[in-house]
Amino acid sequence: MLLYLFHYQCGDSDAGYFLIYLQQKGLSIVEVSMYSVVYNICTAVSEVPTGYIGDRIGRKNSIITGTILLACQAGLMVAAQEKVWLILLAGLEAVAYTFISGSDSALLYQMLASRKMEDQYLKINSRILAAQSAVMGGAIFIGAQLAQYSWNLPYLLTMLILIVAAGFMCRVKDIMPFAEREKSTGKLIKTLKDNILYRPLGMFLLFFIGISMIDGIACGYYNLNQLILESVGISVSAIGLFFSLSYIGNSFAYLAVSPLNRIFNRSRIIFLALITECLGFLWLSQVQNKGLFFVISLILCFVPEIIFTVADSIIQEWIVERNRATMLSVMSLIRSLCSGVIYGIFGILLEIVTIEQFLIFLAVGFGVSAVSVLIVLRKSR
């Protein structure tokens, strides 16, 4: 199970100041936004095909393929000189991640199912995510130090670690039975309804689309946070520290899920987390002190990880094993589309409103989401 962790981009130490990296390579703000546009489009286009491939060739092989492609992307980012190639490499990064997304959690659930441990998925997955996040936090801190000497060094370290990660994944046993694998290769999904265990279908879709929108709001804020922090006068080195602490803090968010689940039910956890985000953004919109702004922002990036971990455990229970990787890829496609649309809206908003107004807008978004998710979960019982 520990080897499962190594497919992640553990050396991606440019995370947290990636937009600044692209600007250092000579891209304008518009061109930087084009990187995100290309990434989201390629993610949406490739999610279902790569998920289907994962069900055909095995989840482990799909993860190894994605990891190798990520290593290639890291190396090419260093070598690329022309702006157009830097932007197009977003497509390679997106395709690489789609080989991993869906297949990764499907492989974990499959491992647990083979041992009759499905009920442990939330607990074990949260621990794996915690370990991943802690490693990423350390990698970001190291990358920030390396970037002071050369912006290319973090990418070279990323490429090396990804190659090692692919080697580790080769040692993981793909335990999907041959007979089941044959059954999963026959046809692509006929309908979404044929592949979920939960009824009614409408409630499932409302829940998932709602979670995807929340994901888009949280990730949109997280991705733009480096620009927001810079706009309030926080230095680049402090921004690197912010994202390092954020990843380390997220590891505690994942570990907190199991204790919270023993105290509250999962729908209540999601509702309380959304209310916390709503009130947090309202408070942040009024904060003038840089240090307090820094701390509250960390909390607002911490809480969504609890939401997504809990929501993932619900979704895993509602889909069938036969096309699990494909189904998770379909859902990842929906999530990517939501994130792409919301990211574009956020970019426009930041151009026409103040930071304070933008933060109030986010507070309203989380408040509406909290009420909506609560209604859906209650009606779906």
Short mmCIF file of C-alpha atoms in Angstrom, two decimals:
data_model
loop_
_atom_site.label_atom_id
_atom_site.label_comp_id
_atom_site.label_asym_id
_atom_site.label_seq_id
_atom_site.Cartn_x
_atom_site.Cartn_y
_atom_site.Cartn_z
CA MET A 1 0.00 0.00 0.00
CA LEU A 2 2.87 2.38 0.72
CA LEU A 3 4.24 1.88 -2.80
CA TYR A 4 0.92 3.23 -4.12
CA LEU A 5 1.98 6.65 -2.83
CA PHE A 6 4.95 6.97 -5.17
CA HIS A 7 2.97 7.51 -8.36
CA TYR A 8 2.34 11.06 -7.21
CA GLN A 9 4.51 13.87 -8.46
CA CYS A 10 6.50 13.95 -5.23
CA GLY A 11 9.20 16.14 -6.73
CA ASP A 12 6.86 18.75 -8.16
CA SER A 13 8.55 21.40 -6.09
CA ASP A 14 7.63 24.28 -8.40
CA ALA A 15 4.04 23.94 -7.15
CA GLY A 16 2.87 27.01 -5.29
CA TYR A 17 4.73 29.52 -7.47
CA PHE A 18 4.17 28.02 -10.90
CA LEU A 19 2.55 31.14 -12.38
CA ILE A 20 5.55 33.18 -11.29
CA TYR A 21 7.80 30.54 -12.94
CA LEU A 22 5.96 31.00 -16.25
CA GLN A 23 6.33 34.75 -15.95
CA GLN A 24 10.07 34.25 -15.38
CA LYS A 25 10.12 32.30 -18.66
CA GLY A 26 8.72 35.41 -20.39
CA LEU A 27 4.99 34.72 -20.51
CA SER A 28 2.53 37.56 -20.00
CA ILE A 29 -0.46 37.24 -17.66
CA VAL A 30 -2.69 36.48 -20.67
CA GLU A 31 -0.26 33.81 -21.87
CA VAL A 32 -0.08 32.35 -18.37
CA SER A 33 -3.86 32.09 -18.34
CA MET A 34 -3.65 30.32 -21.72
CA TYR A 35 -1.57 27.61 -20.03
CA SER A 36 -4.50 26.95 -17.69
CA VAL A 37 -6.99 27.03 -20.58
CA VAL A 38 -4.99 24.48 -22.60
CA TYR A 39 -4.57 22.33 -19.47
CA ASN A 40 -8.30 22.25 -18.72
CA ILE A 41 -9.33 21.62 -22.33
CA CYS A 42 -6.88 18.73 -22.71
CA THR A 43 -7.97 17.33 -19.35
CA ALA A 44 -11.62 17.36 -20.42
CA VAL A 45 -10.87 15.76 -23.80
CA SER A 46 -8.59 13.00 -22.49
CA GLU A 47 -10.24 12.05 -19.16
CA VAL A 48 -12.68 9.42 -20.44
CA PRO A 49 -10.35 7.80 -23.04
CA THR A 50 -7.52 7.44 -20.51
CA GLY A 51 -9.91 6.16 -17.85
CA TYR A 52 -11.17 3.55 -20.30
CA ILE A 53 -7.58 2.64 -21.11
CA GLY A 54 -6.98 2.24 -17.38
CA ASP A 55 -9.80 -0.30 -17.19
CA ARG A 56 -8.39 -2.13 -20.23
CA ILE A 57 -4.64 -2.27 -19.56
CA GLY A 58 -4.86 -2.29 -15.76
CA ARG A 59 -4.83 0.58 -13.30
CA LYS A 60 -1.17 0.09 -12.36
CA ASN A 61 0.00 0.30 -16.00
CA SER A 62 -2.10 3.43 -16.52
CA ILE A 63 -0.49 5.08 -13.49
CA ILE A 64 3.01 4.16 -14.71
CA THR A 65 2.22 5.63 -18.15
CA GLY A 66 1.05 8.89 -16.59
CA THR A 67 4.08 9.11 -14.33
CA ILE A 68 6.50 8.64 -17.26
CA LEU A 69 4.66 11.31 -19.28
CA LEU A 70 4.93 13.70 -16.33
CA ALA A 71 8.69 13.07 -16.21
CA CYS A 72 8.89 13.92 -19.92
CA GLN A 73 6.86 17.08 -19.37
CA ALA A 74 9.17 18.21 -16.55
CA GLY A 75 12.24 17.73 -18.73
CA LEU A 76 10.68 19.51 -21.69
CA MET A 77 9.71 22.49 -19.52
CA VAL A 78 13.40 23.02 -18.87
CA ALA A 79 14.36 22.57 -22.52
CA ALA A 80 11.54 24.66 -24.05
CA GLN A 81 12.53 28.16 -25.10
CA GLU A 82 9.56 29.30 -27.17
CA LYS A 83 6.43 30.53 -25.40
CA VAL A 84 4.14 28.47 -27.61
CA TRP A 85 5.88 25.23 -26.55
CA LEU A 86 5.61 26.16 -22.88
CA ILE A 87 1.87 26.63 -23.31
CA LEU A 88 1.44 23.44 -25.35
CA LEU A 89 3.25 21.44 -22.67
CA ALA A 90 0.17 22.09 -20.53
CA GLY A 91 -1.56 19.58 -22.80
CA LEU A 92 1.07 16.91 -22.12
CA GLU A 93 0.80 17.55 -18.39
CA ALA A 94 -3.00 17.27 -18.56
CA VAL A 95 -2.94 13.99 -20.49
CA ALA A 96 -0.36 12.57 -18.08
CA TYR A 97 -2.52 13.38 -15.07
CA THR A 98 -5.62 11.88 -16.69
CA PHE A 99 -3.80 8.56 -17.00
CA ILE A 100 -3.38 8.72 -13.22
CA SER A 101 -6.70 10.25 -12.13
CA GLY A 102 -9.40 7.64 -11.76
CA SER A 103 -6.94 4.77 -12.00
CA ASP A 104 -5.21 5.77 -8.75
CA SER A 105 -8.23 5.72 -6.45
CA ALA A 106 -9.71 2.79 -8.40
CA LEU A 107 -6.53 0.79 -7.75
CA LEU A 108 -6.63 1.61 -4.05
CA TYR A 109 -10.31 0.68 -3.72
CA GLN A 110 -9.62 -2.49 -5.70
CA MET A 111 -6.77 -3.44 -3.35
CA LEU A 112 -9.04 -2.99 -0.36
CA ALA A 113 -11.96 -4.83 -1.99
CA SER A 114 -9.74 -7.85 -2.66
CA ARG A 115 -9.18 -8.02 1.11
CA LYS A 116 -12.83 -7.30 2.02
CA MET A 117 -11.75 -3.94 3.47
CA GLU A 118 -13.94 -1.51 1.48
CA ASP A 119 -15.20 0.04 4.70
CA GLN A 120 -11.61 1.12 5.46
CA TYR A 121 -11.29 3.17 2.25
CA LEU A 122 -11.96 6.55 3.87
CA LYS A 123 -9.49 5.91 6.68
CA ILE A 124 -6.69 4.49 4.52
CA ASN A 125 -7.15 6.95 1.65
CA SER A 126 -7.00 9.88 4.06
CA ARG A 127 -3.72 8.57 5.48
CA ILE A 128 -2.23 8.15 2.01
CA LEU A 129 -3.32 11.67 1.07
CA ALA A 130 -1.79 12.95 4.31
CA ALA A 131 1.55 11.32 3.48
CA GLN A 132 1.40 12.66 -0.07
CA SER A 133 0.62 16.17 1.12
CA ALA A 134 3.43 16.15 3.69
CA VAL A 135 5.91 15.03 1.03
CA MET A 136 4.68 17.73 -1.35
CA GLY A 137 5.00 20.37 1.35
CA GLY A 138 8.61 19.42 1.92
CA ALA A 139 9.25 19.34 -1.84
CA ILE A 140 7.85 22.86 -2.27
CA PHE A 141 10.10 24.18 0.47
CA ILE A 142 13.15 22.54 -1.13
CA GLY A 143 12.06 23.82 -4.55
CA ALA A 144 11.81 27.36 -3.24
CA GLN A 145 15.43 27.17 -2.11
CA LEU A 146 16.56 25.64 -5.43
CA ALA A 147 14.66 28.27 -7.42
CA GLN A 148 16.83 30.98 -5.86
CA TYR A 149 19.74 29.52 -7.84
CA SER A 150 17.84 28.42 -10.95
CA TRP A 151 14.15 28.09 -11.80
CA ASN A 152 15.03 24.94 -13.77
CA LEU A 153 16.40 23.00 -10.80
CA PRO A 154 12.96 22.12 -9.34
CA TYR A 155 11.93 20.64 -12.69
CA LEU A 156 15.10 18.56 -12.96
CA LEU A 157 14.48 17.22 -9.45
CA THR A 158 10.85 16.52 -10.39
CA MET A 159 11.91 14.54 -13.46
CA LEU A 160 14.37 12.43 -11.46
CA ILE A 161 11.86 11.60 -8.72
CA LEU A 162 9.13 10.74 -11.23
CA ILE A 163 11.43 8.24 -12.93
CA VAL A 164 12.12 6.65 -9.54
CA ALA A 165 8.37 6.71 -8.78
CA ALA A 166 7.60 4.81 -11.98
CA GLY A 167 10.10 2.18 -10.90
CA PHE A 168 8.37 1.82 -7.54
CA MET A 169 4.96 1.46 -9.22
CA CYS A 170 6.31 -1.41 -11.34
CA ARG A 171 6.62 -3.39 -8.11
CA VAL A 172 2.96 -2.93 -7.17
CA LYS A 173 0.88 -6.02 -7.95
CA ASP A 174 -2.13 -5.30 -10.16
CA ILE A 175 -4.59 -7.70 -8.54
CA MET A 176 -7.49 -7.18 -10.96
CA PRO A 177 -8.57 -10.74 -12.00
CA PHE A 178 -8.14 -11.56 -15.70
CA ALA A 179 -11.79 -12.57 -16.09
CA GLU A 180 -12.96 -9.28 -14.67
CA ARG A 181 -10.50 -7.38 -16.82
CA GLU A 182 -11.91 -9.09 -19.90
CA LYS A 183 -15.43 -8.15 -18.87
CA SER A 184 -14.42 -4.52 -18.43
CA THR A 185 -12.95 -4.30 -21.95
CA GLY A 186 -16.11 -5.17 -23.82
CA LYS A 187 -17.87 -1.83 -24.17
CA LEU A 188 -17.57 1.70 -22.93
CA ILE A 189 -20.24 2.85 -20.49
CA LYS A 190 -23.71 2.60 -21.97
CA THR A 191 -25.23 5.02 -19.52
CA LEU A 192 -24.18 6.58 -16.27
CA LYS A 193 -27.12 4.91 -14.58
CA ASP A 194 -25.83 1.43 -15.44
CA ASN A 195 -22.67 2.07 -13.48
CA ILE A 196 -23.86 3.46 -10.19
CA LEU A 197 -25.29 1.57 -7.28
CA TYR A 198 -27.05 4.56 -5.80
CA ARG A 199 -30.56 5.63 -6.73
CA PRO A 200 -32.06 8.00 -7.69
CA LEU A 201 -29.71 9.06 -10.48
CA GLY A 202 -30.76 12.69 -10.25
CA MET A 203 -29.61 13.00 -6.65
CA PHE A 204 -26.27 11.42 -7.52
CA LEU A 205 -25.70 13.89 -10.36
CA LEU A 206 -26.74 16.89 -8.27
CA PHE A 207 -24.42 15.83 -5.48
CA PHE A 208 -21.47 15.26 -7.78
CA ILE A 209 -21.94 18.41 -9.86
CA GLY A 210 -22.32 20.40 -6.63
CA ILE A 211 -19.08 18.94 -5.25
CA SER A 212 -17.39 19.68 -8.60
CA MET A 213 -18.47 23.32 -8.43
CA ILE A 214 -17.18 23.56 -4.86
CA ASP A 215 -13.93 21.96 -6.03
CA GLY A 216 -13.71 24.57 -8.80
CA ILE A 217 -14.25 27.45 -6.38
CA ALA A 218 -11.66 26.14 -3.91
CA CYS A 219 -9.10 25.23 -6.56
CA GLY A 220 -9.67 28.49 -8.44
CA TYR A 221 -8.91 30.43 -5.28
CA TYR A 222 -5.93 28.20 -4.50
CA ASN A 223 -4.46 28.61 -7.99
CA LEU A 224 -4.91 32.37 -7.96
CA ASN A 225 -3.75 32.68 -4.37
CA GLN A 226 -0.17 33.41 -5.31
CA LEU A 227 -1.35 36.47 -7.27
CA ILE A 228 -3.71 37.52 -4.45
CA LEU A 229 -0.98 37.16 -1.81
CA GLU A 230 1.40 39.14 -4.00
CA SER A 231 -1.21 41.88 -4.46
CA VAL A 232 -1.48 42.41 -0.68
CA GLY A 233 2.29 42.81 -0.38
CA ILE A 234 3.45 39.30 0.58
CA SER A 235 6.88 38.42 -0.84
CA VAL A 236 7.62 35.56 -3.25
CA SER A 237 9.65 33.72 -0.60
CA ALA A 238 6.70 33.98 1.80
CA ILE A 239 4.39 32.72 -0.96
CA GLY A 240 6.64 29.68 -1.35
CA LEU A 241 6.42 29.18 2.42
CA PHE A 242 2.64 29.54 2.23
CA PHE A 243 2.22 26.70 -0.24
CA SER A 244 4.74 24.54 1.59
CA LEU A 245 2.80 25.00 4.84
CA SER A 246 -0.45 24.48 2.96
CA TYR A 247 0.57 21.03 1.73
CA ILE A 248 1.86 20.05 5.15
CA GLY A 249 -1.32 21.39 6.76
CA ASN A 250 -3.44 19.44 4.28
CA SER A 251 -1.89 16.22 5.55
CA PHE A 252 -3.47 16.98 8.93
CA ALA A 253 -6.79 17.70 7.17
CA TYR A 254 -6.77 14.19 5.70
CA LEU A 255 -5.89 12.66 9.06
CA ALA A 256 -8.70 14.62 10.71
CA VAL A 257 -11.34 13.02 8.48
CA SER A 258 -11.55 9.68 10.33
CA PRO A 259 -11.96 11.24 13.83
CA LEU A 260 -14.53 13.68 12.45
CA ASN A 261 -16.41 10.82 10.82
CA ARG A 262 -16.72 9.14 14.22
CA ILE A 263 -18.28 12.30 15.68
CA PHE A 264 -20.43 13.52 12.76
CA ASN A 265 -21.94 11.82 9.74
CA ARG A 266 -20.41 12.60 6.36
CA SER A 267 -23.10 15.01 5.14
CA ARG A 268 -22.77 17.05 8.33
CA ILE A 269 -18.98 17.21 7.92
CA ILE A 270 -19.39 18.61 4.39
CA PHE A 271 -22.01 21.14 5.53
CA LEU A 272 -19.96 22.40 8.50
CA ALA A 273 -16.84 22.68 6.33
CA LEU A 274 -18.70 24.77 3.74
CA ILE A 275 -20.07 27.09 6.42
CA THR A 276 -16.52 27.50 7.77
CA GLU A 277 -15.34 28.51 4.29
CA CYS A 278 -18.20 31.00 3.93
CA LEU A 279 -17.47 32.72 7.23
CA GLY A 280 -13.72 32.55 6.65
CA PHE A 281 -13.88 34.39 3.33
CA LEU A 282 -16.16 37.04 4.83
CA TRP A 283 -13.58 37.59 7.58
CA LEU A 284 -10.68 37.59 5.12
CA SER A 285 -12.33 40.32 3.05
CA GLN A 286 -12.05 42.66 6.06
CA VAL A 287 -8.48 41.77 7.13
CA GLN A 288 -5.75 44.38 6.68
CA ASN A 289 -2.87 42.72 8.56
CA LYS A 290 -0.60 40.70 6.24
CA GLY A 291 0.21 38.07 8.87
CA LEU A 292 -3.45 37.45 9.70
CA PHE A 293 -4.30 37.37 5.98
CA PHE A 294 -1.61 34.72 5.56
CA VAL A 295 -2.97 32.54 8.40
CA ILE A 296 -6.64 32.76 7.41
CA SER A 297 -5.74 31.90 3.81
CA LEU A 298 -3.98 28.77 5.06
CA ILE A 299 -7.13 27.72 6.91
CA LEU A 300 -9.30 28.38 3.86
CA CYS A 301 -7.04 26.12 1.79
CA PHE A 302 -7.05 23.49 4.55
CA VAL A 303 -10.79 22.94 5.00
CA PRO A 304 -11.70 22.01 1.37
CA GLU A 305 -9.42 18.97 1.57
CA ILE A 306 -11.74 17.56 4.24
CA ILE A 307 -14.73 18.13 1.95
CA PHE A 308 -13.17 16.37 -1.03
CA THR A 309 -11.91 13.40 0.98
CA VAL A 310 -15.34 12.79 2.51
CA ALA A 311 -17.12 13.31 -0.82
CA ASP A 312 -14.74 10.87 -2.53
CA SER A 313 -15.62 8.12 -0.04
CA ILE A 314 -19.33 8.66 -0.77
CA ILE A 315 -18.81 8.54 -4.54
CA GLN A 316 -16.66 5.39 -4.36
CA GLU A 317 -19.54 3.57 -2.67
CA TRP A 318 -22.01 4.61 -5.37
CA ILE A 319 -20.26 3.18 -8.45
CA VAL A 320 -19.66 -0.37 -9.67
CA GLU A 321 -16.24 -2.04 -9.78
CA ARG A 322 -16.40 -3.13 -13.43
CA ASN A 323 -15.83 0.35 -14.89
CA ARG A 324 -14.58 2.12 -11.78
CA ALA A 325 -11.61 3.87 -13.41
CA THR A 326 -13.72 4.96 -16.37
CA MET A 327 -16.49 6.29 -14.14
CA LEU A 328 -14.04 8.20 -11.98
CA SER A 329 -12.53 9.66 -15.14
CA VAL A 330 -15.98 10.78 -16.32
CA MET A 331 -16.42 12.50 -12.98
CA SER A 332 -12.96 14.00 -13.22
CA LEU A 333 -13.95 15.35 -16.65
CA ILE A 334 -17.00 17.05 -15.12
CA ARG A 335 -14.82 18.42 -12.34
CA SER A 336 -12.27 19.75 -14.85
CA LEU A 337 -14.99 21.46 -16.89
CA CYS A 338 -16.39 23.09 -13.76
CA SER A 339 -12.93 24.18 -12.67
CA GLY A 340 -12.11 25.56 -16.11
CA VAL A 341 -15.30 27.63 -16.25
CA ILE A 342 -14.90 28.90 -12.69
CA TYR A 343 -11.20 29.69 -13.21
CA GLY A 344 -12.13 31.78 -16.26
CA ILE A 345 -14.84 33.62 -14.30
CA PHE A 346 -12.41 34.29 -11.46
CA GLY A 347 -9.84 35.70 -13.88
CA ILE A 348 -12.42 38.15 -15.25
CA LEU A 349 -13.63 39.08 -11.77
CA LEU A 350 -10.13 39.91 -10.57
CA GLU A 351 -9.82 42.34 -13.47
CA ILE A 352 -13.03 44.25 -12.68
CA VAL A 353 -13.49 44.08 -8.88
CA THR A 354 -11.33 44.67 -5.82
CA ILE A 355 -9.75 41.83 -3.85
CA GLU A 356 -12.22 42.50 -1.02
CA GLN A 357 -15.21 42.19 -3.36
CA PHE A 358 -13.75 39.03 -4.88
CA LEU A 359 -13.43 37.42 -1.44
CA ILE A 360 -17.03 38.34 -0.59
CA PHE A 361 -18.10 36.71 -3.86
CA LEU A 362 -16.34 33.51 -2.78
CA ALA A 363 -18.06 33.66 0.62
CA VAL A 364 -21.45 33.84 -1.07
CA GLY A 365 -20.51 30.93 -3.35
CA PHE A 366 -19.62 28.70 -0.40
CA GLY A 367 -22.74 29.78 1.50
CA VAL A 368 -25.04 28.83 -1.38
CA SER A 369 -23.10 25.57 -1.83
CA ALA A 370 -23.56 24.68 1.84
CA VAL A 371 -27.33 25.03 1.65
CA SER A 372 -27.55 23.20 -1.69
CA VAL A 373 -25.45 20.23 -0.62
CA LEU A 374 -27.40 19.90 2.63
CA ILE A 375 -30.72 19.80 0.74
CA VAL A 376 -29.44 17.22 -1.77
CA LEU A 377 -27.97 14.92 0.87
CA ARG A 378 -31.14 15.02 2.96
CA LYS A 379 -33.38 14.25 -0.02
CA SER A 380 -31.09 11.41 -1.15
CA ARG A 381 -31.49 9.41 2.06
#
